[in-house]
mmCIF file of C-alpha atoms and ligand atoms in Angstrom:
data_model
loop_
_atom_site.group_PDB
_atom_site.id
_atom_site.type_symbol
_atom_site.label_atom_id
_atom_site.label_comp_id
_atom_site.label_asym_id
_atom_site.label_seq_id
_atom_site.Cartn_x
_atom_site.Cartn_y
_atom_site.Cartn_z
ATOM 1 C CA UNK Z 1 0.000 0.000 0.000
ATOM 2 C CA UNK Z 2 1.263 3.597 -0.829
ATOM 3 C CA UNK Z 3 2.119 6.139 2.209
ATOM 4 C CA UNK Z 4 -1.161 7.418 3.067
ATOM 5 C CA UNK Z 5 -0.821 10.843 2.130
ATOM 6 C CA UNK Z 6 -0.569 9.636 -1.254
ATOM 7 C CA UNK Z 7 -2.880 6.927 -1.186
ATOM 8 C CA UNK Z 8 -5.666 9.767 -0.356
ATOM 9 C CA UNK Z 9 -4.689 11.750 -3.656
ATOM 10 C CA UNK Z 10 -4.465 8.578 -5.680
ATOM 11 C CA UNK Z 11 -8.158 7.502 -4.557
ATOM 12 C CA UNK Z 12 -9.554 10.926 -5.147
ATOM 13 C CA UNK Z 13 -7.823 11.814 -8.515
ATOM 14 C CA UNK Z 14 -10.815 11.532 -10.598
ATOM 15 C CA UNK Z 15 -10.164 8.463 -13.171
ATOM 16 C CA UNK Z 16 -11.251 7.586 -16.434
ATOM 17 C CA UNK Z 17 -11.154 3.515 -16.925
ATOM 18 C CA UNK Z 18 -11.181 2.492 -20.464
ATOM 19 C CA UNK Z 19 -9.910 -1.391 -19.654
ATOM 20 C CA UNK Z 20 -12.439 -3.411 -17.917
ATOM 21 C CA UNK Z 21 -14.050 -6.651 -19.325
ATOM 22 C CA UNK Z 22 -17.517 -6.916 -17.051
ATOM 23 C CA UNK Z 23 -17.164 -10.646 -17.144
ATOM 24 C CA UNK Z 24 -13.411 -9.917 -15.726
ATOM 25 C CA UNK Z 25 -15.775 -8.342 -12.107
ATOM 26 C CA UNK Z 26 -16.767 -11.961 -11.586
ATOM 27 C CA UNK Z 27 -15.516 -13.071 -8.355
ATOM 28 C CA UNK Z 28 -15.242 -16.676 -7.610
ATOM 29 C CA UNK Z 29 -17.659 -15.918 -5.184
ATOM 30 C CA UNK Z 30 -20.239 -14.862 -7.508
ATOM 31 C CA UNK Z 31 -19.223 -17.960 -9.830
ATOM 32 C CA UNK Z 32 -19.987 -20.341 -7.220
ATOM 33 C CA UNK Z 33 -23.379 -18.331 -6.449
ATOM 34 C CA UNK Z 34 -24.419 -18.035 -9.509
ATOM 35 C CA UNK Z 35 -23.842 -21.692 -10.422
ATOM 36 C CA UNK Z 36 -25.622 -22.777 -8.187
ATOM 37 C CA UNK Z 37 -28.607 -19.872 -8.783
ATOM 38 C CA UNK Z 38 -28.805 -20.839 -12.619
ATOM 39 C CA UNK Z 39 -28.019 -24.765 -12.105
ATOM 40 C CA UNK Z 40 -25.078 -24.181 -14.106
ATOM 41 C CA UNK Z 41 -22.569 -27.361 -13.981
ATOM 42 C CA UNK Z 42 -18.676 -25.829 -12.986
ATOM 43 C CA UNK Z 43 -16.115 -28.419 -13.823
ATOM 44 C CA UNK Z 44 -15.743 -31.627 -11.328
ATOM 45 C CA UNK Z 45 -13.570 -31.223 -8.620
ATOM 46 C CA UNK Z 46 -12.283 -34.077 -9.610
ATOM 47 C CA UNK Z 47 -10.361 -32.996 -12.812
ATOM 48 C CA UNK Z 48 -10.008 -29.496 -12.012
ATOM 49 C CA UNK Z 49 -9.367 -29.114 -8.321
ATOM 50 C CA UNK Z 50 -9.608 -25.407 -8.638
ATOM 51 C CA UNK Z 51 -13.240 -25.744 -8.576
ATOM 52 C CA UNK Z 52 -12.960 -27.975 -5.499
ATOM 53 C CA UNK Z 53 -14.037 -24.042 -3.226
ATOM 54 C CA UNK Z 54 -13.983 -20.331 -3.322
ATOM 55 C CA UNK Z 55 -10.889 -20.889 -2.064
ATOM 56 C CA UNK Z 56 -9.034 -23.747 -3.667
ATOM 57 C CA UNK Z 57 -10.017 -21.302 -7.069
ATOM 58 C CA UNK Z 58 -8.964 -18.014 -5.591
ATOM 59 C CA UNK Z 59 -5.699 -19.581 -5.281
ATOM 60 C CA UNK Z 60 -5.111 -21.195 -8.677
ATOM 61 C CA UNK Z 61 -5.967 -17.276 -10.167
ATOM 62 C CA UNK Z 62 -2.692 -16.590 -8.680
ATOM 63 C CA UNK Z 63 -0.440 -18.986 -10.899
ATOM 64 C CA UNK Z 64 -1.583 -18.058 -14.083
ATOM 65 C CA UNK Z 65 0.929 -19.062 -17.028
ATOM 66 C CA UNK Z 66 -0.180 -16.746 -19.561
ATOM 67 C CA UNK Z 67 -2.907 -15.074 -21.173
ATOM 68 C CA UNK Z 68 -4.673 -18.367 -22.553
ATOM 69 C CA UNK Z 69 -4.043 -20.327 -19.074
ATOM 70 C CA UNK Z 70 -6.267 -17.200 -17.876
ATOM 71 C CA UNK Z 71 -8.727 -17.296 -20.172
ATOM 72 C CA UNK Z 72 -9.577 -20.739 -19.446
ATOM 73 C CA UNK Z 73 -10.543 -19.846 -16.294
ATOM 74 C CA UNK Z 74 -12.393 -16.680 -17.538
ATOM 75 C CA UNK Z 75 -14.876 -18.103 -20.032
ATOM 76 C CA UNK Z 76 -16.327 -20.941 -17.256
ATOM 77 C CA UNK Z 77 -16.247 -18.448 -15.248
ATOM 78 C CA UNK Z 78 -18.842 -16.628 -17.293
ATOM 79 C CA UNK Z 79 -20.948 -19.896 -17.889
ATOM 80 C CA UNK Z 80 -22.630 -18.423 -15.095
ATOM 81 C CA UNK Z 81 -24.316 -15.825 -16.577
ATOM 82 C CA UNK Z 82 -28.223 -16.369 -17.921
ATOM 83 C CA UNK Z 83 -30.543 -13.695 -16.705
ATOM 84 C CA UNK Z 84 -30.496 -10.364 -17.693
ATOM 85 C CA UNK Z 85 -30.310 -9.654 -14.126
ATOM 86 C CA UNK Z 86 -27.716 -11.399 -13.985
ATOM 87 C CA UNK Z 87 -25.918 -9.158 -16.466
ATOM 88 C CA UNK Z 88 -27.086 -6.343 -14.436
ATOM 89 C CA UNK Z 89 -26.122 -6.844 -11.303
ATOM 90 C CA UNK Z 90 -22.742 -7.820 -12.571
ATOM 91 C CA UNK Z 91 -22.022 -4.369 -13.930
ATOM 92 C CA UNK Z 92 -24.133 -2.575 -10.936
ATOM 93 C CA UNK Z 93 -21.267 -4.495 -8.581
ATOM 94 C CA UNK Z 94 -18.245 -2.832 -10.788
ATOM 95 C CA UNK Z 95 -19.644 0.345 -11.083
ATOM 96 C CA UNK Z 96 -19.792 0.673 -7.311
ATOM 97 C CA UNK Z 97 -16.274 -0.875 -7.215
ATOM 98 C CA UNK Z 98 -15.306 1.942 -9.314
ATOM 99 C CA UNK Z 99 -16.850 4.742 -7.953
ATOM 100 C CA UNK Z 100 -15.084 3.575 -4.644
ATOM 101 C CA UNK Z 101 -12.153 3.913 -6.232
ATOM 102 C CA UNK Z 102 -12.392 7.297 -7.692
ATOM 103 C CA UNK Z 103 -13.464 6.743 -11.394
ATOM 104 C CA UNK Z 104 -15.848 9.427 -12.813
ATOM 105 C CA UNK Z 105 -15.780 7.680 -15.892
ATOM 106 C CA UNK Z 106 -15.850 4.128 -17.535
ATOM 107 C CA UNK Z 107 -15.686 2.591 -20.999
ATOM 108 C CA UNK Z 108 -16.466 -1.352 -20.076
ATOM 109 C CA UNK Z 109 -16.227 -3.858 -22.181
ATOM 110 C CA UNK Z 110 -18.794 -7.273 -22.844
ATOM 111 C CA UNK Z 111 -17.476 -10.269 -24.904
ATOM 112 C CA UNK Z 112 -21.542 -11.058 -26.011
ATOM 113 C CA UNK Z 113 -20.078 -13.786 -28.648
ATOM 114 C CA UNK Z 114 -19.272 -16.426 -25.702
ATOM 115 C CA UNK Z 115 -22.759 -15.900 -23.942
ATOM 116 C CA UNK Z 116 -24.387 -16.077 -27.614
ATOM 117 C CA UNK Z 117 -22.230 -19.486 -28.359
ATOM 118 C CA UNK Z 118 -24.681 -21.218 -25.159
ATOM 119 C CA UNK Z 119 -27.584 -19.713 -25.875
ATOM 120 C CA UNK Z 120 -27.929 -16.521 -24.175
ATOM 121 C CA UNK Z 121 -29.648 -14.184 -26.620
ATOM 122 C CA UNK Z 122 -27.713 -11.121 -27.894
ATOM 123 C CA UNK Z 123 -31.182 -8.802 -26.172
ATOM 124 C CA UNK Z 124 -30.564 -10.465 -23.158
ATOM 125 C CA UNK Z 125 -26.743 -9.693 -22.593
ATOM 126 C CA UNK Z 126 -26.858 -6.157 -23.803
ATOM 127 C CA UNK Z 127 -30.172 -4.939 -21.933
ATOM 128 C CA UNK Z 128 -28.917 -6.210 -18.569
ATOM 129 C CA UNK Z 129 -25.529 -4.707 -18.880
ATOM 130 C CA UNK Z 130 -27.210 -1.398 -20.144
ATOM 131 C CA UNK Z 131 -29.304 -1.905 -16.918
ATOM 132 C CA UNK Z 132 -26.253 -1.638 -15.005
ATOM 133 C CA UNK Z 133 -24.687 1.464 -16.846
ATOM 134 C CA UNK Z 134 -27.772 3.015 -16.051
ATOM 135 C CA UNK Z 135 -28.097 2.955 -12.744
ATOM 136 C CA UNK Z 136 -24.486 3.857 -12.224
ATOM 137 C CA UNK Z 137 -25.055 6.940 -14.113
ATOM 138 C CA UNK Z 138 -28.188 7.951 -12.348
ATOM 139 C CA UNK Z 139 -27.172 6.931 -8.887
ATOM 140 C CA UNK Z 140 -23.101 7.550 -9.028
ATOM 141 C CA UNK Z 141 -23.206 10.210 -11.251
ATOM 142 C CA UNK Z 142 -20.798 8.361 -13.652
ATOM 143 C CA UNK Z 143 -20.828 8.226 -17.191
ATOM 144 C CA UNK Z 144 -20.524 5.298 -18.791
ATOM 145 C CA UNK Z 145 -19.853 3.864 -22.872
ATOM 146 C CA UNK Z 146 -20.465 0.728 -23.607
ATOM 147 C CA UNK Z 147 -17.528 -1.219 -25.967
ATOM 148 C CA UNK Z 148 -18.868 -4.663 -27.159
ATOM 149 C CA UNK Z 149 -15.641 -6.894 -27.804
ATOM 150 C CA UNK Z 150 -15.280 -9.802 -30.699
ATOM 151 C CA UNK Z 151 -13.548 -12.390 -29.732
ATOM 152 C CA UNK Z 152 -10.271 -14.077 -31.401
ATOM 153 C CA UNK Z 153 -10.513 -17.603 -30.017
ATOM 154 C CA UNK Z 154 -14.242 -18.373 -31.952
ATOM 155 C CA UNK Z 155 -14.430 -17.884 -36.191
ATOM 156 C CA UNK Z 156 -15.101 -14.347 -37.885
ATOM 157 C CA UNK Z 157 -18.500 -15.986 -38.760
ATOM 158 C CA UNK Z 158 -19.024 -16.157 -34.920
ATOM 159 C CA UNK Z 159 -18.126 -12.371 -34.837
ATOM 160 C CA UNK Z 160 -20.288 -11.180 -37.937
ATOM 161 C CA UNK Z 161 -23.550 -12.893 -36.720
ATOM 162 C CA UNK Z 162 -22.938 -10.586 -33.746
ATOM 163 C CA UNK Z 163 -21.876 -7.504 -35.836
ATOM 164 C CA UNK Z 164 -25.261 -7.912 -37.349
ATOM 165 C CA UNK Z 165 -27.441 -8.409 -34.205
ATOM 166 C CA UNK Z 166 -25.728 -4.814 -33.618
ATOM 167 C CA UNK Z 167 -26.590 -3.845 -36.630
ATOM 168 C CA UNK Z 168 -30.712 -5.021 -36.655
ATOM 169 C CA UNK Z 169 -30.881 -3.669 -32.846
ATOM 170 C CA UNK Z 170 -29.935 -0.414 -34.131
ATOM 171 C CA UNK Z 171 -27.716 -0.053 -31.154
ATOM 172 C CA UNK Z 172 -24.977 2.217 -33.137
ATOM 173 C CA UNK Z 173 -27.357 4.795 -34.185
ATOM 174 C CA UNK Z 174 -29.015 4.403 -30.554
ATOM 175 C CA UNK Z 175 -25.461 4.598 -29.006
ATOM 176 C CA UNK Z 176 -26.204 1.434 -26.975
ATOM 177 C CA UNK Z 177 -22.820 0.200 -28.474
ATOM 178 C CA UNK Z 178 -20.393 3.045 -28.131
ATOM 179 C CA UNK Z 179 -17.729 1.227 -29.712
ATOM 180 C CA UNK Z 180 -15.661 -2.028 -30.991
ATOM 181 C CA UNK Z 181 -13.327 -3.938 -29.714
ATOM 182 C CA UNK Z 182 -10.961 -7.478 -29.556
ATOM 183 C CA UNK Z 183 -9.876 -9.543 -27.029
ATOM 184 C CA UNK Z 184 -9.221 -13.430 -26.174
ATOM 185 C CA UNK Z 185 -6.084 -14.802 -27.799
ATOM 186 C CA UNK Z 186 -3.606 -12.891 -29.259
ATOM 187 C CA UNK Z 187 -0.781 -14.859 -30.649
ATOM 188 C CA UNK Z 188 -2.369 -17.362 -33.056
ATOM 189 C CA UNK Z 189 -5.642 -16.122 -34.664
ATOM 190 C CA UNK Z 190 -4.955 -14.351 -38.099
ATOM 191 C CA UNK Z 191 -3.977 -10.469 -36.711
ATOM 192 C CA UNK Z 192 -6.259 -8.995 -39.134
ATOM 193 C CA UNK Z 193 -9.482 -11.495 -38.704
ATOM 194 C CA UNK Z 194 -11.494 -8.571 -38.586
ATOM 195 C CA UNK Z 195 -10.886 -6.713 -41.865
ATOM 196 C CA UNK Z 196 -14.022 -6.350 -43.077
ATOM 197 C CA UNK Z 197 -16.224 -5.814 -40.213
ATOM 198 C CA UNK Z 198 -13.693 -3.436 -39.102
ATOM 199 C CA UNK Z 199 -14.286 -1.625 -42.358
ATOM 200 C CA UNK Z 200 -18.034 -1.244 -42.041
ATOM 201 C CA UNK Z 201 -17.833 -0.338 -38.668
ATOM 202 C CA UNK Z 202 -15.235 2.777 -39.452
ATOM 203 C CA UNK Z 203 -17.750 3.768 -42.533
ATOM 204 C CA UNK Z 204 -19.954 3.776 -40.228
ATOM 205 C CA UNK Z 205 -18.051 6.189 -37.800
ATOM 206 C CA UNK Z 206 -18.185 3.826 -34.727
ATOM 207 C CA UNK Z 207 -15.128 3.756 -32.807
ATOM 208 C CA UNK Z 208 -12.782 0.935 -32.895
ATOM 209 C CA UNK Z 209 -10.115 0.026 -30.770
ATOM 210 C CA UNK Z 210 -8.278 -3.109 -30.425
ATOM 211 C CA UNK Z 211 -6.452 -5.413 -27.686
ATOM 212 C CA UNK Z 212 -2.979 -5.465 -28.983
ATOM 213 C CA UNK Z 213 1.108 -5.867 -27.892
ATOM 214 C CA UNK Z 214 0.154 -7.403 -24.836
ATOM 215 C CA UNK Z 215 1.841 -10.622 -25.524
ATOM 216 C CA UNK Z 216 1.657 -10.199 -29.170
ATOM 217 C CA UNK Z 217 5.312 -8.631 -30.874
ATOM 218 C CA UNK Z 218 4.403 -4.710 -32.184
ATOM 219 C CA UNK Z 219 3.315 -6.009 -35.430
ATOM 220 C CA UNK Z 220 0.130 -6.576 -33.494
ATOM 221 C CA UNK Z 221 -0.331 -3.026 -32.934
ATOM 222 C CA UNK Z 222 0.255 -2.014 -36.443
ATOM 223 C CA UNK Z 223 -2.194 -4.418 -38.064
ATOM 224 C CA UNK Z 224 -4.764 -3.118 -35.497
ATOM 225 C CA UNK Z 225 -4.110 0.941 -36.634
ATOM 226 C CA UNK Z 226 -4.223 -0.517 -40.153
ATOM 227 C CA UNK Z 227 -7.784 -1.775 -39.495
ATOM 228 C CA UNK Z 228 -8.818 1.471 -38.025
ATOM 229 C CA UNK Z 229 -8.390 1.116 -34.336
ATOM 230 C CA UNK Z 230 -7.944 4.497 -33.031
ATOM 231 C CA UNK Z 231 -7.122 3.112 -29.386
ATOM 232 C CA UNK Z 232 -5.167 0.529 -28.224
ATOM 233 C CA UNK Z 233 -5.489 -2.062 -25.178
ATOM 234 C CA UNK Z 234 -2.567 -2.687 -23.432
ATOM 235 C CA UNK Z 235 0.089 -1.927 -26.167
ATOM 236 C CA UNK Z 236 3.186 -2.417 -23.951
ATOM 237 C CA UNK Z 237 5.131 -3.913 -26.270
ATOM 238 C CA UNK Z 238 5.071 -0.961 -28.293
ATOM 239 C CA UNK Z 239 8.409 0.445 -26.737
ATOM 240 C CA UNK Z 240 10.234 -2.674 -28.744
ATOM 241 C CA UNK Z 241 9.348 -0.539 -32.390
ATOM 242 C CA UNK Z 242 10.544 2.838 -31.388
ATOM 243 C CA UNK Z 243 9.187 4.492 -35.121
ATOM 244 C CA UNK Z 244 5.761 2.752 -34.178
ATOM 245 C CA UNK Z 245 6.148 4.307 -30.802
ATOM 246 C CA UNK Z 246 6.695 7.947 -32.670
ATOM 247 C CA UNK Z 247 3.561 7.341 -34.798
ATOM 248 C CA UNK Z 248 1.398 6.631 -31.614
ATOM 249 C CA UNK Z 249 2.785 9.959 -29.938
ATOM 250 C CA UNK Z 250 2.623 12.036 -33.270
ATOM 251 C CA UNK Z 251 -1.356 10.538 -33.625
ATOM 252 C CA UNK Z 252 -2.272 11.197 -29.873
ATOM 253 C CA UNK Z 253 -3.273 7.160 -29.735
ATOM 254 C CA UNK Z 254 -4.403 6.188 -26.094
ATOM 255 C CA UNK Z 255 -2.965 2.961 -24.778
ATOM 256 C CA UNK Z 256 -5.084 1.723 -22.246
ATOM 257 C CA UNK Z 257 -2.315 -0.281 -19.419
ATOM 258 C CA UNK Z 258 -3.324 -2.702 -17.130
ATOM 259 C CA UNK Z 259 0.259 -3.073 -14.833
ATOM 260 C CA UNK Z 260 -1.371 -5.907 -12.430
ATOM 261 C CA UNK Z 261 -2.687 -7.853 -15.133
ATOM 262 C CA UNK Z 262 0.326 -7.839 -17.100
ATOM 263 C CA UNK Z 263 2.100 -8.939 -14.282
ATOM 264 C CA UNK Z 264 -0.700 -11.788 -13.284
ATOM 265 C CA UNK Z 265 -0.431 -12.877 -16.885
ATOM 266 C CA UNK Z 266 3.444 -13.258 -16.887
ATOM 267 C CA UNK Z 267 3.892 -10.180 -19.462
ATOM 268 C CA UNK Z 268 6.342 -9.073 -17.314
ATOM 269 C CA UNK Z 269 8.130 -9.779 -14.062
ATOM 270 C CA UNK Z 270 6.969 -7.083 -11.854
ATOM 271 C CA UNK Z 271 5.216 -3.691 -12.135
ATOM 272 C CA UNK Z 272 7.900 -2.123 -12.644
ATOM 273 C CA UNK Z 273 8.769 -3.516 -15.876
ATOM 274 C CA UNK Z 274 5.699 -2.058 -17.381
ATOM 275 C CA UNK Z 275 6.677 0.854 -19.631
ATOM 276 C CA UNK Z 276 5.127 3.660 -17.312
ATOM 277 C CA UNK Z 277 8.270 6.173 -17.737
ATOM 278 C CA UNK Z 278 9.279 5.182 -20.695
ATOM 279 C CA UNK Z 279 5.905 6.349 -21.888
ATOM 280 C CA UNK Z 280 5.582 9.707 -19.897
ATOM 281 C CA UNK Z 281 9.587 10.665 -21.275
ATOM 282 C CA UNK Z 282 8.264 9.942 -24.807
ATOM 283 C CA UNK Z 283 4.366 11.403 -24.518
ATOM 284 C CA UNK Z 284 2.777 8.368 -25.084
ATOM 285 C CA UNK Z 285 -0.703 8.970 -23.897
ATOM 286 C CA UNK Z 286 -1.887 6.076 -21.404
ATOM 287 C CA UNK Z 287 -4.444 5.550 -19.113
ATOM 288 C CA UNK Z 288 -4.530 2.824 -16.001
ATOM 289 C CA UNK Z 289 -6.877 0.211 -16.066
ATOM 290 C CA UNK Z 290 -7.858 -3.274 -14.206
ATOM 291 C CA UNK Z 291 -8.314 -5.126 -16.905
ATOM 292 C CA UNK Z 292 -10.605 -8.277 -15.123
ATOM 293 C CA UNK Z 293 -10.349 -7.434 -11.241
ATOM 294 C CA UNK Z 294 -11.963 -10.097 -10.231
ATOM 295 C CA UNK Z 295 -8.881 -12.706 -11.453
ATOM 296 C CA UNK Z 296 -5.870 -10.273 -11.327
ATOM 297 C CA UNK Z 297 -6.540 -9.328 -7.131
ATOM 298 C CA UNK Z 298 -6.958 -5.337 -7.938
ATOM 299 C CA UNK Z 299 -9.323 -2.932 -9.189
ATOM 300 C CA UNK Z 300 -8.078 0.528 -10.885
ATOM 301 C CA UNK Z 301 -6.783 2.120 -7.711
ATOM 302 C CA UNK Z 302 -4.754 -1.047 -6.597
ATOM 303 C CA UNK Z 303 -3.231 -0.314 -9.882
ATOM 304 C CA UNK Z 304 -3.002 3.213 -9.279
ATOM 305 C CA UNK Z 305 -1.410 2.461 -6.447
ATOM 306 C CA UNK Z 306 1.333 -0.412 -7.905
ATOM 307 C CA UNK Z 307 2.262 2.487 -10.412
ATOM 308 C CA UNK Z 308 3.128 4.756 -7.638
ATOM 309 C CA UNK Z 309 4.788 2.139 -5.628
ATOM 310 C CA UNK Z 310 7.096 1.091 -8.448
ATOM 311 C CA UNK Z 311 8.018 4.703 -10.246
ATOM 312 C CA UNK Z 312 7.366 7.714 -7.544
ATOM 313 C CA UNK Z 313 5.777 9.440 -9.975
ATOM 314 C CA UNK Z 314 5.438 12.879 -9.078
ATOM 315 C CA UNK Z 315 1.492 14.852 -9.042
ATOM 316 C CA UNK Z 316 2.016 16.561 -12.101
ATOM 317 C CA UNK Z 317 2.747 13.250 -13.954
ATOM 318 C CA UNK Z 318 -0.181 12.278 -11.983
ATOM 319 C CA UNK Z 319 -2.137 14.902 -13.520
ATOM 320 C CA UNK Z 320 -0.993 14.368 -16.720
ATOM 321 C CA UNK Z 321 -2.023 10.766 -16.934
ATOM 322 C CA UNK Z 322 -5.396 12.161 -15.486
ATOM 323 C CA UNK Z 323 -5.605 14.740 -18.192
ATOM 324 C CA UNK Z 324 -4.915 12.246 -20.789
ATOM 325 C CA UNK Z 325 -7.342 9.506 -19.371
ATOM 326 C CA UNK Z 326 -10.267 12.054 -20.029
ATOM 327 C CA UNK Z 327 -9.249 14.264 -23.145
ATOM 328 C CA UNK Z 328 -8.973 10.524 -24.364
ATOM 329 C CA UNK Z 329 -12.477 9.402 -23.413
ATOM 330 C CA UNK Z 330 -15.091 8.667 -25.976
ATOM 331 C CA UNK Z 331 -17.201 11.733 -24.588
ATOM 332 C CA UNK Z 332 -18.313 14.995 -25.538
ATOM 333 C CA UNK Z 333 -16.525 18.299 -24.879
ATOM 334 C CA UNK Z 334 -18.872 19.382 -22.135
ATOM 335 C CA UNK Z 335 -18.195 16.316 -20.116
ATOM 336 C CA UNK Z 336 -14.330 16.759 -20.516
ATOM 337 C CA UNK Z 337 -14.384 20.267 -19.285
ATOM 338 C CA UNK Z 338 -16.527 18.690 -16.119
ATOM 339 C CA UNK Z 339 -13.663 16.032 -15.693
ATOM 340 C CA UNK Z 340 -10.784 18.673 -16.511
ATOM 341 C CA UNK Z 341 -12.212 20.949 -13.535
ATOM 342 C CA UNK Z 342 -12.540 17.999 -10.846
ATOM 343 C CA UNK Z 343 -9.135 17.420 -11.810
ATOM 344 C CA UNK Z 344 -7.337 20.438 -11.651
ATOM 345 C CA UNK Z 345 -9.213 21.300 -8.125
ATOM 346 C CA UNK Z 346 -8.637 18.053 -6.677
ATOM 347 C CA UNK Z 347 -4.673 18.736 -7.901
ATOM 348 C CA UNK Z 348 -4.846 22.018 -5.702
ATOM 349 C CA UNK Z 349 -5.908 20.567 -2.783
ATOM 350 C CA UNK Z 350 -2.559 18.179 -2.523
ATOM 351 C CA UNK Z 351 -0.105 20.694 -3.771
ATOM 352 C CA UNK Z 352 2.031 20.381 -0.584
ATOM 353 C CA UNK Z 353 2.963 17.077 -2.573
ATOM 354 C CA UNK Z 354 4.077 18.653 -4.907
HETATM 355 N N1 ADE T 401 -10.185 -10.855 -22.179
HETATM 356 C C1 ADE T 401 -10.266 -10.537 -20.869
HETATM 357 N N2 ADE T 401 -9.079 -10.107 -20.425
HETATM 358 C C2 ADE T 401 -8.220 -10.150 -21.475
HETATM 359 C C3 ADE T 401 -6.862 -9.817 -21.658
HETATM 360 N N3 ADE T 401 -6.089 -9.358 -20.669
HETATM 361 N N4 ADE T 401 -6.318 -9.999 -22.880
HETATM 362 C C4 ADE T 401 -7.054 -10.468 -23.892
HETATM 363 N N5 ADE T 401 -8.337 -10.792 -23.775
HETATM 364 C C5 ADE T 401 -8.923 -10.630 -22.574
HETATM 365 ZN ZN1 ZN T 402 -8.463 -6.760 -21.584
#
């Protein structure tokens, strides 16, 4: 834990999250009470002893290998899922998580694809997530965008029967679906699998980001700018390409870094291996994010936190990555000049940190 002093600023900097899968809030808790709740079958104790308890599970999600040996774990995890209040209460429980924390603003992300694959209907996912982001706006005061992710692990055909649901619901023109984004398995799958409906969806003017050069080589992160992604999740390996790096800094691309995941996931050694300076010194823009906060043992100000820990970063780096985080956000001007204020007058009130 960071001195308190600091701690206080950290939780009260207002924060922007633009990295958190809603299926990633699912404690095993919740699995296990959910499971039972929806008579949904976990795997036998017998061969997978993590699902033995709450407990014997909370300990395997510290030994994860690597991003696929986590997302093992992830998608039974959200087997669970079958109501719509389900969905709802799922996202209610982050969004108080969040506000805890400090975060004025989240972009959240829903992999609807997996849920679709056993049955749940497309309707069903969205309206009880949109439940959620709801009530956190008119009972937090957050705002809230909701990014619906295609998966790599499952075909493109798996991904354009969703891209049309979106499509027939409207929920672009409604701005149900605020933007695009993928996720799952990043080695492996063709980089570019989504070409086409990345196309549409940037003729369109939807936003698109993309989940890339988190264990992927930099190559990753070009394919996804070729495609249109505007954003970038993750993107640490960026500092191995230094004239990619330039072109991210000269475009004002956001990367959106998740330091306790990375480390969880074996991306690197410790949280101080995450590019954080490296970034500030060259004006990459970042923000910090959990990632899935259930599995990695942190929401965003743990993070916040394991930043500050590892690189002493001083408050007006702090209020640069603030600044960032919201000029950044998928949100109108208005609601940036709101942030921008709660910022800078939070700022004042620590200077003696300075
Ligand atoms: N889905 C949930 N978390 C993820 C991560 N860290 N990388 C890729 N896909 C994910
Ligand atoms: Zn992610």
């Amino acid at each position: 834990m960071c001195q308190s002093t600091w701690h206080d600023f950290l939780r009260g900097l207002p924060k922007c999250e633009h990295h958190v899968h809603l299926e990633g809030c699912l404690t095993p808790e919740l699995i296990f009470s959910l499971a039972a709740k929806n008579q949904v079958q976990l795997p036998d104790a017998a061969t997978n002893p993590a699902y033995e308890s709450i407990e014997t599970l909370t300990a395997r999600y510290g030994n994860f290998t690597s991003l696929d040996d986590f997302l093992h774990f992830y998608f039974i995890g959200m087997s669970v899922l079958n109501q719509e209040s389900d969905f709802a209460d799922l996202a209610w429980a982050y969004f108080q998580k969040a506000h805890a924390d400090g975060v004025h603003h989240a972009e959240v992300f829903f992999d609807p694809q997996v849920h679709q694959d056993r049955g749940i209907p497309y309707e069903t996912i969205v309206a009880g997530f949109v439940a959620g982001c709801k009530r956190a706006e008119a009972e937090l005061g957050l705002s809230t965008r909701l990014i619906l992710c295609f998966v790599r692990h499952l075909p493109v055909a798996s991904a354009e029967k969703t891209y049309q649901d979106i499509l027939d619901s409207r929920h672009f023109e409604s701005d149900v679906i605020h933007g695009l984004g993928w996720s799952s398995t990043e080695v492996g799958p063709p980089k570019d699998m989504y070409r086409d409906i990345y196309a549409s969806a940037a003729q369109r003017g939807v936003r698109l980001t993309a989940h890339a050069g988190e264990e992927g080589d930099p190559t990753h992160i070009s394919v996804a700018l070729e495609l249109g992604a505007t954003r970038i999740d993750h993107g640490i390996r960026l500092v191995e390409d230094p004239v990619l790096m330039q072109r991210i800094v000269d475009e004002g691309i956001l990367l959106t870094v998740c330091p306790l995941s990375n480390v969880q996931l074996k991306c690197v050694k410790s949280v101080a291996e995450v590019p954080i300076r490296t970034f500030l010194d060259a004006g990459v823009k970042f923000s910090i994010n959990s990632d899935d906060p259930a599995y990695f043992g942190g929401y965003i100000l743990d993070n916040y936190c394991a930043v500050h820990e590892a690189f002493a970063l001083s408050v007006d780096e702090w209020r640069t990555i603030a600044v960032n985080s919201v000029s950044e956000s998928w949100i109108g001007e208005e609601r940036k000049k709101e942030l921008f204020e709660s910022i800078d007058a939070h700022v004042l009130k620590f200077a003696e940190l300075v």
